[in-house]
Structure formats: C-alpha cells, structure tokens
C-alpha cells in the first residue's frame, strides 16, 4: 500500500527498490512554479487543481524557498493561481471552495515568509498583480462575506476565519501589512458582527471573530481613525461574545489557578444568552448595559458573573507577573460611566480574588464573601498588588498606575458623595507599609526610580481622606479610624518628612519632587503634632502605660475642635487616561504578541481538511 510523505509530496511504494512517485497535485504545483502557463496544454488545469486535496506543506514550503526575484519570474502564474482561487470560492462545489481557501492561506503565508523585508506593495504585486489588486481583494472579501453570512456549515465558516487570521497576521507588525488596506476598504466587519449576533454561530466562532476584530481595529489605529472602532466598542453583541468566549473557556483560568494552589475559583452557573441583542436604553452606553444586562440575576444568595468579574478574577492571578499591565485596563475602566456601574448598590456580586500566599498573613478560613458593589473588588485587587509586590526588582510603573486607579475611584466617590462600606483600614495600612518600604530601600531605589512621585501620590491619597473624607467615608467612626492609623503609624510619616526635607534642602536631581512631598505632608504632620501630645497627656493623667485603640479614639474624638488644617487645592484632579502617547508602545507590543500567537496557532494541523472533505463528500 502506498505511503505518503506529505512534505515532499511523494507517494512511496512499500518496496524500497521502487522510485518514489509524486502526488498529482504536487506535479501540478510544479507546473505552476515553472515559467510557462500551466493551462497552455491543459485548458482544464485550474478546474482539476481545485478538485484535488491541497498539500499545504509542499505548496507553502515551495513558496518559502523562492526569493523575490524568483517569484517575479513566475509572477503571472502566481497571479493566475490567486485569481482562480477567488473564482473557485464562488463555486457551488464545496470541495473546490475548501481547497481554494486553503490554497489562499498557503499563498499569503508562503510569499510573506521568504520576503519579510520586501515592501508591502511588492508583496501585493507578487500575489495578485498591483494593477488588479483592488479588484481581486474586493472579490475575495465579498466571497468571504457570502460564506460567513450564508447558510454554510460551521466548518466552512471556521476555515474562512482561519484564512482571515492568516491574512491579518502574516507580518509581525499588523500596521505594516499593506494588504489590510484592501480589507478595511472592503469591510468584512458586517459579516463578523452578524456571526456574533446569533447565539449558535457566536458559540462556534465567537473566539475567532473577537480575535480578528481585536487585530483589525488595531491596524494603523494611531494614524487613521476607522469608523468601525467606535461602533465595536459600543456594540452589545461583541461584548456578549467577549463574555461568552471567556466564560465558556473558564478552563483557561482554571489552568492558571492550578499553578497557584491557594486560589479558590467558585463554579458559577452558566446563564443562557438572550436570543436577541438587548435593545439600546436611552443615552446609557451599551457597554454599560451589557455589564448590567438583565440575564445576570441579582439575587445576593446566588453567585453570578459577568465579563468584568471574570476580568478581575483573571487579573488577580496574572497580576502576580509584574510584566502584566492589568492596571492599564483598570485606569480606562475607572471613567465616569464605568464608575457608576462599579459603585451601584443594586449591582452586587461576590468576587473570589486570588491572594498570594505570604508568610506574614494567615490563610483566610472563612471563604464566604459578602455581596458587594464591584468597586470593592477593584480596591481589593489594588490592595493585594500593593502588599504583594514590595520586592528588590520594584515595579515602579505598576505601583504608580495602581495608586492612580485608587485615586480615580475616590475622586468619583467624593464627587458623587458615595459612602462606600469598605474596609478602608486595609487600604490605609497597605499604603503606609508601602511608604515604609520606600524609606527602607531609599538608596537602592533612587538609582533606578523617582520614588518621590509615588510618595506624593500616596500622601495626597491620605490628604483626600483627611480633607474630603467626611463626604464619602461610610460613618463618622471611619474618619476617627483614619486619624488613629495616622497617629499610630506616625513614625513612618516622621521619617518620610525627614528624608524629603533632607533631599529638598540639598542640590540634586530630586530637589524639586522632594519639595512637593514636603509641602504635601503639611496636614498629616499637623494631625500628628496635634494629637500625639494629647494622647501622651491622657496616658500620664490616667497613669496608663499603653492606651487601647478605644482610648486613643476617644482622645481623637474629643480634640477635633482645636485641630487646624489647611485646605489643599487640586487633590481631586487627575490626568484622564489616554492611550496615546504614554501607552502606545505597550499596546503595540501587546498586539504584536497576539499576532505572533495567532500565526503560530493557525497551524497546518488546524487547517487539516480531512473533516471538511468528509463533511462534503456527498456533495456533487
């Protein structure tokens, strides 16, 4: 029985004495790679070619072996192959369609692989002829649109997505993929949205569709504003597809959790998706509607989930990798619209976040969590990051973002007078310990970082609580506890003041930023200098060597009237999140890594047509 060496395109007889024979499709490929027109002596050449099972490895390998000059010698045949692929996509015979799609995948990948340094315009010329490129790509996109929107099999639609993903990811930097200009002009977006708007197709193709959209909207996004980008951000079907793609692939989070034995991922019920997209609700952004969509039950006794909860759980795991920048997304989330959802008392959830095992804290014994507004989970996540990343290789950039997220949330609470029932003492303790860490490692950190900017952000967070805490802290006793923590940990603030005063009075690069911290510490020092003598006096009068927390709080409450503080301006001001230019480099690299992963995963094995040919074997 004949054995097949697919890569070489050979049929080998079982007897070693026999000369190996090439598959007929390989012989036909060789004719294409010859200079002469393969249809010259066989008018039915192209029709016969697309009836034969594609040998992807041989075709792609052959293309990769040719440099630009060699491809140009057979350019007419390559252009003709591309043209006949597009014609075959319109055939009724489904096997021809399958073979044409796979041949196009090999063409796009094979030509790009060997000619990475070649200009995009030359690549287009090699593949389809520059003079006919617009016409060819228009026909290709229209055919793919027809396949995706028509009553075709899921397998065929999946192959269409594979082709599009191959096309989009042939270059490491998608913005350098000139062919995408034609994809953007002949928009495929409507077809993708239609796939996402139907539950059955969304389940089958939601992941590929969302990945494709992510890549397309990032094509030259800093140079050209594509009208589709805004529509995609506010499209409910896409948000629902995102939720389902992540929620139905919870095994990904489970796999991550297995590397962290302490994590507790609670199984949540899968909520059936609505059969039709929710209708727009007034001026409320659809993105907000989807986060609070009616299919998510609000019974506090039932653990529910949504896309943001899944993101927060995922973030609590990957945030342990200091290269991750979940804080980027959280900075963007903490805008006015998302804040209103995060703080909504009617939208309460239990969110089990991963907590890194640490020697100085006990493993929680009670795993039952209260149902709380989602902002509490965001704050918990930020506190967790603060306490778990005080390390030699200090992630300054991420700490800055983390404190900025907290600041934006508090600014919203102050503005809207939202009294959030949260364990604020945990946050205050974490921030003070972070200041203590900066002081303990001042010399080492200053060789790499400007620690004064972070110190200023932390001090001003405390100033926000001191100045405006009466408008957003849940109870008067919370305000008392704030003062208690400041007084209790006064040594840290005293040491910080001594350090910044020393640096600001000497000539050096840190003089100005240190001076800002010195000024910002004014009210904190006033509180310490006001209450410490009163506490000491109370202890002396009552002959108590060590006061209890209750006794200190009594001293604080009875001495507010004589405390003088200065009003500090600009505490509730912050720079609005903007991706360009600060985050552009990060997101470009992120998109690049996604593109490389997609290209790797759209492998020859995933493009195997055995299943497809079996499915269509009865089609004449």
XYZ file of C-alpha atoms in Angstrom:
620
model
C 0.000 0.000 0.000
C 1.320 3.441 -0.862
C 2.665 5.634 1.926
C 2.584 9.402 1.678
C 5.393 11.803 2.536
C 3.283 14.980 2.567
C 6.129 17.429 2.981
C 7.958 16.121 -0.048
C 4.714 15.461 -1.875
C 5.831 11.935 -2.663
C 3.983 8.649 -2.901
C 6.376 5.881 -1.786
C 5.819 2.245 -2.676
C 6.339 -0.251 0.110
C 9.194 -1.751 -1.883
C 12.423 0.204 -1.393
C 13.570 -0.663 -4.944
C 10.787 1.390 -6.491
C 11.379 5.032 -7.404
C 9.132 7.347 -5.345
C 6.256 8.898 -7.230
C 4.921 12.415 -6.737
C 1.284 13.126 -5.964
C -0.616 14.501 -8.929
C -1.372 17.734 -7.043
C 2.359 18.187 -6.415
C 3.087 17.705 -10.116
C 0.504 20.405 -10.820
C 2.139 22.731 -8.287
C 5.457 22.168 -10.044
C 3.826 23.251 -13.303
C 2.719 26.483 -11.617
C 6.280 27.105 -10.445
C 7.542 26.680 -13.994
C 7.734 29.691 -16.292
C 5.114 28.542 -18.779
C 1.363 28.953 -18.329
C 0.188 25.616 -16.820
C -3.144 25.888 -18.657
C -1.485 26.223 -22.060
C -1.501 22.484 -22.753
C -4.363 21.648 -20.373
C -7.356 24.007 -20.539
C -8.948 22.180 -17.591
C -5.834 22.652 -15.393
C -7.384 25.034 -12.852
C -10.651 23.136 -12.619
C -8.767 19.907 -11.941
C -6.443 21.571 -9.418
C -9.241 22.634 -7.075
C -10.766 19.174 -7.087
C -7.610 17.765 -5.531
C -6.770 17.739 -1.857
C -4.364 20.558 -1.087
C -0.831 19.658 0.012
C -0.326 22.689 2.211
C 3.145 21.802 3.411
C 4.523 21.300 -0.084
C 2.897 24.432 -1.530
C 3.852 26.671 1.348
C 7.356 25.209 1.501
C 7.815 25.759 -2.230
C 6.774 29.395 -1.909
C 9.058 29.906 1.068
C 12.007 28.548 -0.924
C 11.710 31.277 -3.551
C 13.131 34.741 -3.049
C 11.559 37.866 -4.519
C 13.383 37.669 -7.859
C 12.431 34.026 -8.323
C 8.800 34.755 -7.515
C 8.775 37.599 -10.051
C 9.851 35.159 -12.776
C 6.692 33.134 -12.212
C 4.595 36.133 -11.143
C 1.997 35.599 -13.889
C 1.373 32.027 -12.738
C 1.137 33.061 -9.062
C -1.266 35.862 -10.021
C -3.292 33.371 -12.036
C -3.396 30.931 -9.107
C -4.628 33.716 -6.820
C -7.266 34.736 -9.371
C -8.550 31.189 -9.859
C -8.692 30.687 -6.058
C -11.097 33.607 -5.835
C -13.139 32.248 -8.747
C -13.324 28.845 -7.034
C -14.777 30.484 -3.906
C -17.917 31.226 -5.915
C -18.324 27.591 -6.995
C -21.288 25.523 -5.851
C -18.960 22.550 -5.359
C -17.964 22.915 -1.702
C -14.765 20.869 -2.060
C -13.474 23.470 -4.520
C -14.279 26.204 -2.013
C -12.382 24.386 0.732
C -9.352 23.816 -1.488
C -9.376 27.444 -2.655
C -9.453 28.741 0.940
C -6.538 26.544 1.954
C -4.541 27.432 -1.159
C -5.009 31.131 -0.358
C -3.717 30.512 3.169
C -0.586 28.929 1.716
C -0.150 31.782 -0.769
C -0.414 34.546 1.829
C 1.867 32.841 4.324
C 4.367 31.372 1.871
C 5.067 34.572 -0.077
C 5.370 36.665 3.092
C 7.602 34.188 4.908
C 10.513 34.417 2.465
C 10.033 38.096 1.629
C 9.687 39.691 5.085
C 11.911 42.634 4.167
C 10.095 43.228 0.875
C 7.759 46.209 0.703
C 4.054 45.581 1.039
C 3.438 46.879 -2.469
C 5.863 44.336 -3.945
C 4.172 41.536 -1.999
C 0.810 42.608 -3.418
C 2.329 42.623 -6.898
C 3.747 39.108 -6.410
C 0.433 37.706 -5.193
C -2.183 39.302 -7.417
C -0.615 41.993 -9.599
C -0.695 45.558 -8.352
C -2.906 46.755 -11.213
C -5.581 44.171 -10.355
C -5.146 44.133 -6.558
C -8.173 46.273 -5.739
C -10.442 44.179 -7.950
C -9.086 40.867 -6.638
C -9.319 41.823 -2.965
C -12.827 43.209 -3.425
C -13.891 39.875 -4.914
C -12.127 37.960 -2.118
C -13.771 39.909 0.691
C -17.177 39.680 -0.993
C -16.795 35.900 -1.286
C -15.785 35.581 2.355
C -18.716 37.788 3.310
C -21.049 35.487 1.389
C -19.610 32.383 3.032
C -19.838 33.855 6.548
C -23.323 35.304 6.165
C -24.797 32.449 4.168
C -26.312 29.180 5.293
C -22.990 27.364 5.228
C -21.537 24.749 7.528
C -19.710 25.817 10.681
C -16.612 24.023 9.428
C -16.527 26.094 6.259
C -17.070 29.318 8.181
C -14.296 28.307 10.553
C -11.973 27.903 7.581
C -12.948 31.389 6.363
C -11.892 32.762 9.732
C -8.628 30.822 9.519
C -7.915 32.447 6.153
C -8.674 35.927 7.505
C -6.473 35.324 10.544
C -3.685 34.075 8.263
C -4.038 37.195 6.127
C -4.044 39.582 9.086
C -1.047 38.038 10.866
C 1.438 37.456 8.038
C 3.521 40.384 9.328
C 4.724 40.788 12.922
C 3.505 44.385 12.940
C -0.012 44.367 11.525
C 0.233 48.070 10.660
C 2.914 47.145 8.120
C 0.593 44.677 6.383
C -0.325 46.703 3.311
C -2.888 44.134 2.140
C -5.046 45.098 5.116
C -5.805 48.403 3.399
C -7.998 46.439 0.992
C -9.623 44.549 3.866
C -10.509 47.817 5.585
C -11.837 49.368 2.361
C -13.952 46.289 1.537
C -15.188 45.948 5.094
C -15.683 42.474 6.491
C -16.986 43.937 9.759
C -20.688 43.469 8.997
C -20.209 39.769 8.368
C -18.316 39.369 11.640
C -20.995 41.265 13.530
C -23.665 39.028 12.032
C -21.749 35.981 13.242
C -21.588 37.495 16.720
C -25.240 38.485 16.799
C -26.521 34.888 16.522
C -26.083 32.651 19.590
C -25.315 29.456 17.660
C -22.661 30.997 15.410
C -21.335 33.035 18.332
C -20.660 29.838 20.273
C -18.937 28.237 17.276
C -16.921 31.213 16.031
C -17.064 33.848 18.787
C -13.439 33.428 19.817
C -12.009 33.678 16.277
C -14.323 36.587 15.482
C -13.308 38.584 18.552
C -9.574 37.945 17.990
C -9.951 39.025 14.369
C -11.740 42.214 15.433
C -9.066 42.999 18.013
C -6.396 42.766 15.335
C -8.309 44.702 12.662
C -9.200 47.656 14.887
C -5.538 47.961 15.848
C -4.434 48.343 12.225
C -2.834 51.803 11.972
C -5.123 52.997 14.750
C -2.818 55.863 15.729
C -2.681 57.113 12.145
C -6.183 56.523 10.790
C -9.443 56.613 12.727
C -11.532 53.757 11.393
C -15.213 54.395 11.833
C -15.714 50.766 12.886
C -13.670 51.203 16.075
C -16.268 53.252 17.943
C -19.107 51.036 16.759
C -17.318 47.948 18.010
C -16.696 49.432 21.454
C -20.410 50.088 21.915
C -21.792 47.019 20.164
C -23.666 44.791 22.565
C -23.213 41.619 20.504
C -19.447 41.949 20.672
C -19.492 42.470 24.423
C -21.741 39.445 24.805
C -19.387 37.437 22.577
C -16.458 38.524 24.703
C -18.261 37.395 27.810
C -19.205 34.043 26.312
C -15.742 33.473 24.810
C -14.149 33.982 28.223
C -16.929 32.438 30.317
C -17.193 29.303 28.185
C -13.425 28.934 28.294
C -13.118 29.094 32.069
C -10.729 26.158 31.826
C -8.098 28.752 30.909
C -8.493 30.425 34.283
C -8.633 27.026 35.957
C -5.313 26.051 34.366
C -3.769 29.254 35.663
C -5.227 28.573 39.071
C -3.574 25.150 39.210
C -0.179 26.860 39.392
C -1.453 28.776 42.459
C -2.671 26.166 44.998
C -4.215 28.781 47.271
C -6.683 30.073 44.711
C -10.381 29.450 45.113
C -12.326 29.586 41.868
C -16.002 29.163 42.567
C -18.029 27.419 39.908
C -20.680 29.757 38.595
C -23.858 28.825 36.770
C -23.788 29.411 33.023
C -26.505 31.933 32.305
C -28.305 31.374 28.976
C -27.608 34.134 26.479
C -30.599 36.101 25.194
C -31.720 35.045 21.725
C -31.781 38.656 20.546
C -29.449 41.528 21.413
C -30.747 43.801 24.185
C -32.346 46.989 22.913
C -30.478 50.290 23.443
C -31.500 52.063 26.603
C -31.680 55.811 26.161
C -28.345 57.559 26.359
C -26.737 54.905 28.551
C -23.719 53.432 26.732
C -24.483 49.899 25.523
C -21.208 48.772 27.093
C -22.678 49.623 30.486
C -25.953 47.929 29.619
C -24.132 44.713 28.830
C -22.216 44.730 32.087
C -25.534 45.088 33.884
C -27.562 43.035 31.436
C -30.836 41.548 32.709
C -29.744 37.962 32.180
C -27.491 38.282 35.223
C -29.647 37.550 38.317
C -29.107 39.901 41.228
C -30.080 37.529 43.994
C -27.316 38.093 46.598
C -27.585 34.428 47.617
C -26.662 33.295 44.089
C -23.090 33.623 42.826
C -23.301 35.372 39.452
C -20.713 36.529 36.997
C -20.116 38.872 34.106
C -17.217 39.879 31.896
C -15.806 42.380 34.394
C -15.886 39.835 37.234
C -14.063 37.331 35.038
C -11.507 40.015 34.165
C -10.958 40.860 37.842
C -10.509 37.186 38.767
C -8.102 36.717 35.886
C -6.231 39.904 36.864
C -5.785 38.698 40.424
C -3.819 35.741 39.035
C -1.774 37.336 36.255
C -1.057 40.465 38.299
C 1.494 38.347 40.152
C 3.545 38.612 36.956
C 4.884 42.166 37.210
C 5.111 42.389 33.430
C 1.317 42.300 33.229
C -0.438 45.650 32.945
C -3.974 45.000 34.095
C -3.795 48.424 35.716
C -3.838 49.935 32.220
C -7.271 48.464 31.650
C -8.430 49.403 35.153
C -7.367 53.015 34.602
C -9.519 53.023 31.489
C -12.402 51.254 33.258
C -12.452 53.821 36.069
C -14.115 56.508 33.962
C -17.434 58.144 34.748
C -19.739 55.585 33.089
C -17.952 52.506 34.416
C -17.698 54.142 37.840
C -21.463 54.456 38.033
C -21.755 50.717 37.438
C -18.901 49.817 39.787
C -20.491 51.760 42.624
C -24.114 50.703 42.023
C -25.541 49.234 45.255
C -28.110 47.360 43.171
C -25.380 45.514 41.267
C -23.633 43.495 43.962
C -21.520 40.387 43.415
C -19.262 38.008 45.276
C -15.817 38.081 43.656
C -13.266 35.481 44.739
C -9.870 37.022 44.020
C -6.595 35.159 44.217
C -4.443 36.138 47.198
C -0.776 35.251 47.039
C 0.310 33.009 49.934
C 2.544 35.083 52.227
C 4.298 34.159 55.451
C 3.161 37.198 57.396
C -0.549 36.661 56.843
C -2.810 33.756 57.637
C -4.806 31.866 55.067
C -8.426 33.006 55.387
C -10.567 30.329 56.995
C -13.931 31.840 56.082
C -14.313 31.772 52.303
C -17.851 33.107 52.272
C -17.721 36.574 50.798
C -20.356 39.273 51.162
C -22.160 40.510 48.083
C -20.730 43.969 47.394
C -20.526 46.594 44.631
C -17.777 45.700 42.173
C -15.671 48.702 43.174
C -14.828 46.798 46.354
C -13.268 44.016 44.274
C -11.248 46.583 42.314
C -9.968 48.114 45.552
C -9.215 44.636 46.941
C -7.208 43.893 43.818
C -5.206 47.104 44.187
C -4.530 46.427 47.876
C -3.412 42.912 47.002
C -0.983 44.253 44.425
C 0.440 46.776 46.903
C 1.142 44.237 49.641
C 2.493 41.508 47.350
C 4.985 43.395 45.157
C 7.364 45.103 47.560
C 10.444 43.480 46.094
C 14.006 44.205 45.082
C 13.036 44.494 41.413
C 10.491 47.165 42.263
C 7.728 47.590 39.619
C 7.501 51.384 39.959
C 5.403 51.900 36.839
C 2.753 49.453 38.009
C 2.680 50.931 41.514
C 2.073 54.360 40.013
C -0.849 53.002 37.992
C -2.218 51.111 40.981
C -2.350 54.218 43.183
C -3.823 56.217 40.270
C -6.669 53.698 39.987
C -7.434 54.115 43.700
C -7.258 57.898 43.352
C -9.721 57.960 40.440
C -12.196 55.799 42.344
C -12.006 58.015 45.430
C -12.414 61.149 43.313
C -15.651 59.706 41.941
C -16.883 58.846 45.427
C -16.087 62.337 46.628
C -17.791 63.926 43.616
C -20.958 61.839 43.946
C -20.882 61.645 47.762
C -20.945 57.864 47.694
C -20.395 56.363 51.142
C -18.859 53.025 50.276
C -18.929 50.393 53.013
C -15.409 49.137 52.562
C -12.631 48.081 54.940
C -10.663 51.267 54.357
C -8.204 50.427 57.135
C -6.717 47.669 54.961
C -6.025 50.199 52.234
C -4.514 52.735 54.653
C -2.287 50.085 56.210
C -1.112 48.895 52.787
C -0.255 52.449 51.692
C 1.655 53.202 54.894
C 3.625 49.972 54.575
C 4.455 50.941 51.000
C 5.855 54.256 52.248
C 7.829 52.336 54.848
C 9.275 50.130 52.091
C 10.317 53.164 50.032
C 12.105 54.616 53.070
C 13.851 51.355 53.927
C 15.194 50.982 50.369
C 15.714 54.644 49.524
C 19.323 54.325 48.346
C 18.790 51.309 46.086
C 15.509 52.572 44.628
C 16.799 56.068 43.845
C 19.394 54.595 41.482
C 16.543 53.398 39.251
C 13.382 55.324 40.121
C 11.943 58.654 41.161
C 10.356 57.424 44.392
C 9.092 60.911 45.242
C 6.347 60.868 42.611
C 4.929 57.668 44.111
C 5.312 59.033 47.642
C 3.448 62.183 46.579
C 0.557 60.165 45.159
C 0.274 58.173 48.395
C 0.456 61.254 50.642
C -2.170 63.005 48.543
C -4.451 59.975 48.849
C -4.294 60.471 52.604
C -4.924 64.178 52.070
C -8.050 63.255 50.090
C -9.335 61.228 53.037
C -8.394 63.973 55.516
C -9.891 66.853 53.525
C -12.956 65.213 51.974
C -13.403 62.001 53.956
C -16.483 63.339 55.701
C -18.247 63.336 52.296
C -17.563 59.725 51.284
C -16.413 57.648 54.286
C -19.315 55.425 55.396
C -19.525 56.502 59.071
C -18.040 59.105 61.446
C -16.130 56.289 63.121
C -14.338 55.610 59.796
C -12.979 59.155 59.915
C -11.824 58.548 63.505
C -10.063 55.345 62.398
C -8.216 57.282 59.689
C -6.759 59.643 62.281
C -5.994 56.696 64.540
C -3.954 54.996 61.795
C -2.051 58.194 61.014
C -1.184 58.729 64.657
C -0.416 55.053 65.264
C 1.999 54.963 62.317
C 3.350 58.478 62.866
C 6.937 57.231 62.822
C 6.659 56.370 59.123
C 5.377 59.851 58.278
C 8.026 61.456 60.505
C 10.759 59.501 58.754
C 9.340 60.379 55.351
C 9.329 64.075 56.253
C 12.934 63.906 57.470
C 14.018 62.205 54.254
C 12.273 64.570 51.827
C 13.377 67.593 53.852
C 16.978 66.388 53.635
C 16.779 65.818 49.886
C 14.901 69.048 49.152
C 17.433 71.223 51.025
C 20.355 69.828 49.017
C 21.199 70.473 45.389
C 20.403 67.473 43.200
C 18.043 65.985 40.644
C 15.435 65.081 43.286
C 15.260 68.518 44.934
C 12.012 69.636 43.271
C 9.993 66.387 43.564
C 11.093 66.007 47.189
C 9.937 69.576 47.912
C 6.453 68.710 46.665
C 6.229 65.814 49.126
C 7.428 68.096 51.932
C 4.618 70.524 51.196
C 2.008 67.743 50.827
C 2.837 66.365 54.305
C 1.626 69.575 55.978
C -1.774 68.384 57.205
C -0.550 64.905 58.147
C 2.162 66.431 60.318
C -0.384 68.842 61.806
C -2.561 65.869 62.848
C 0.398 64.030 64.362
C 1.692 67.111 66.185
C -1.796 67.928 67.457
C -2.919 64.524 68.739
C 0.316 62.939 69.975
C 0.760 65.365 72.914
C -2.931 64.958 73.818
C -2.617 61.160 73.808
C 0.546 61.296 75.926
C -1.129 63.698 78.356
C -4.205 61.451 78.653
C -1.963 58.442 79.394
C 0.007 60.381 82.009
C -3.067 61.758 83.777
C -4.708 58.335 83.900
C -1.471 56.505 84.748
C -1.766 54.196 81.743
C 1.433 52.893 80.166
C -0.197 51.756 76.920
C -3.540 53.012 75.663
C -6.033 50.751 73.933
C -7.403 51.592 70.499
C -10.715 52.572 72.070
C -8.989 55.023 74.445
C -6.974 56.620 71.611
C -10.126 57.006 69.534
C -11.808 58.762 72.480
C -8.920 61.240 72.661
C -9.185 61.841 68.909
C -12.948 62.445 69.014
C -12.710 64.901 71.891
C -9.963 67.019 70.297
C -11.144 67.672 66.732
C -12.323 71.169 67.613
C -8.853 72.517 68.298
C -7.222 70.966 65.209
C -6.281 73.399 62.451
C -5.778 72.117 58.904
C -5.071 73.888 55.634
C -7.252 73.440 52.565
C -5.196 71.907 49.762
C -6.235 72.539 46.177
C -6.222 70.066 43.301
C -6.448 66.894 45.366
C -9.368 65.633 43.274
C -7.736 66.457 39.950
C -6.152 63.803 37.783
C -4.931 63.291 34.254
C -7.518 61.436 32.210
C -6.393 58.119 30.818
C -5.022 58.391 27.297
C -3.503 55.513 25.374
C -1.560 57.803 23.055
C 1.291 58.524 23.554
C 2.062 57.036 27.008
C 0.663 53.535 26.494
C 1.152 53.250 22.733
C 4.402 51.275 22.931
C 2.893 48.764 25.359
C -0.222 48.166 23.267
C 1.770 47.903 20.050
C 3.845 45.168 21.652
C 0.698 43.522 23.031
C -0.922 43.422 19.579
C 2.333 42.128 18.135
C 2.404 39.257 20.635
C -1.249 38.428 19.876
C -0.468 38.406 16.159
C 2.509 36.076 16.642
C 0.451 33.699 18.805
C -2.400 33.634 16.290
C 0.011 32.926 13.441
C 1.571 30.101 15.425
C -1.759 28.567 16.399
C -3.276 28.748 12.917
C -1.048 25.808 12.066
C -1.113 23.258 9.304
C -2.805 20.772 11.609
C -5.647 23.156 12.431
C -6.113 23.679 8.693
C -6.420 19.947 8.044
C -9.234 19.416 5.576
C -9.983 15.770 6.415
C -13.070 16.676 8.430
C -14.203 19.130 5.799
C -13.770 16.700 2.925
C -15.652 14.038 4.847
C -18.424 16.537 5.517
C -18.691 17.479 1.848
C -18.001 14.066 0.344
C -21.637 13.606 -0.582
C -21.890 16.985 -2.312
C -21.705 16.716 -6.073
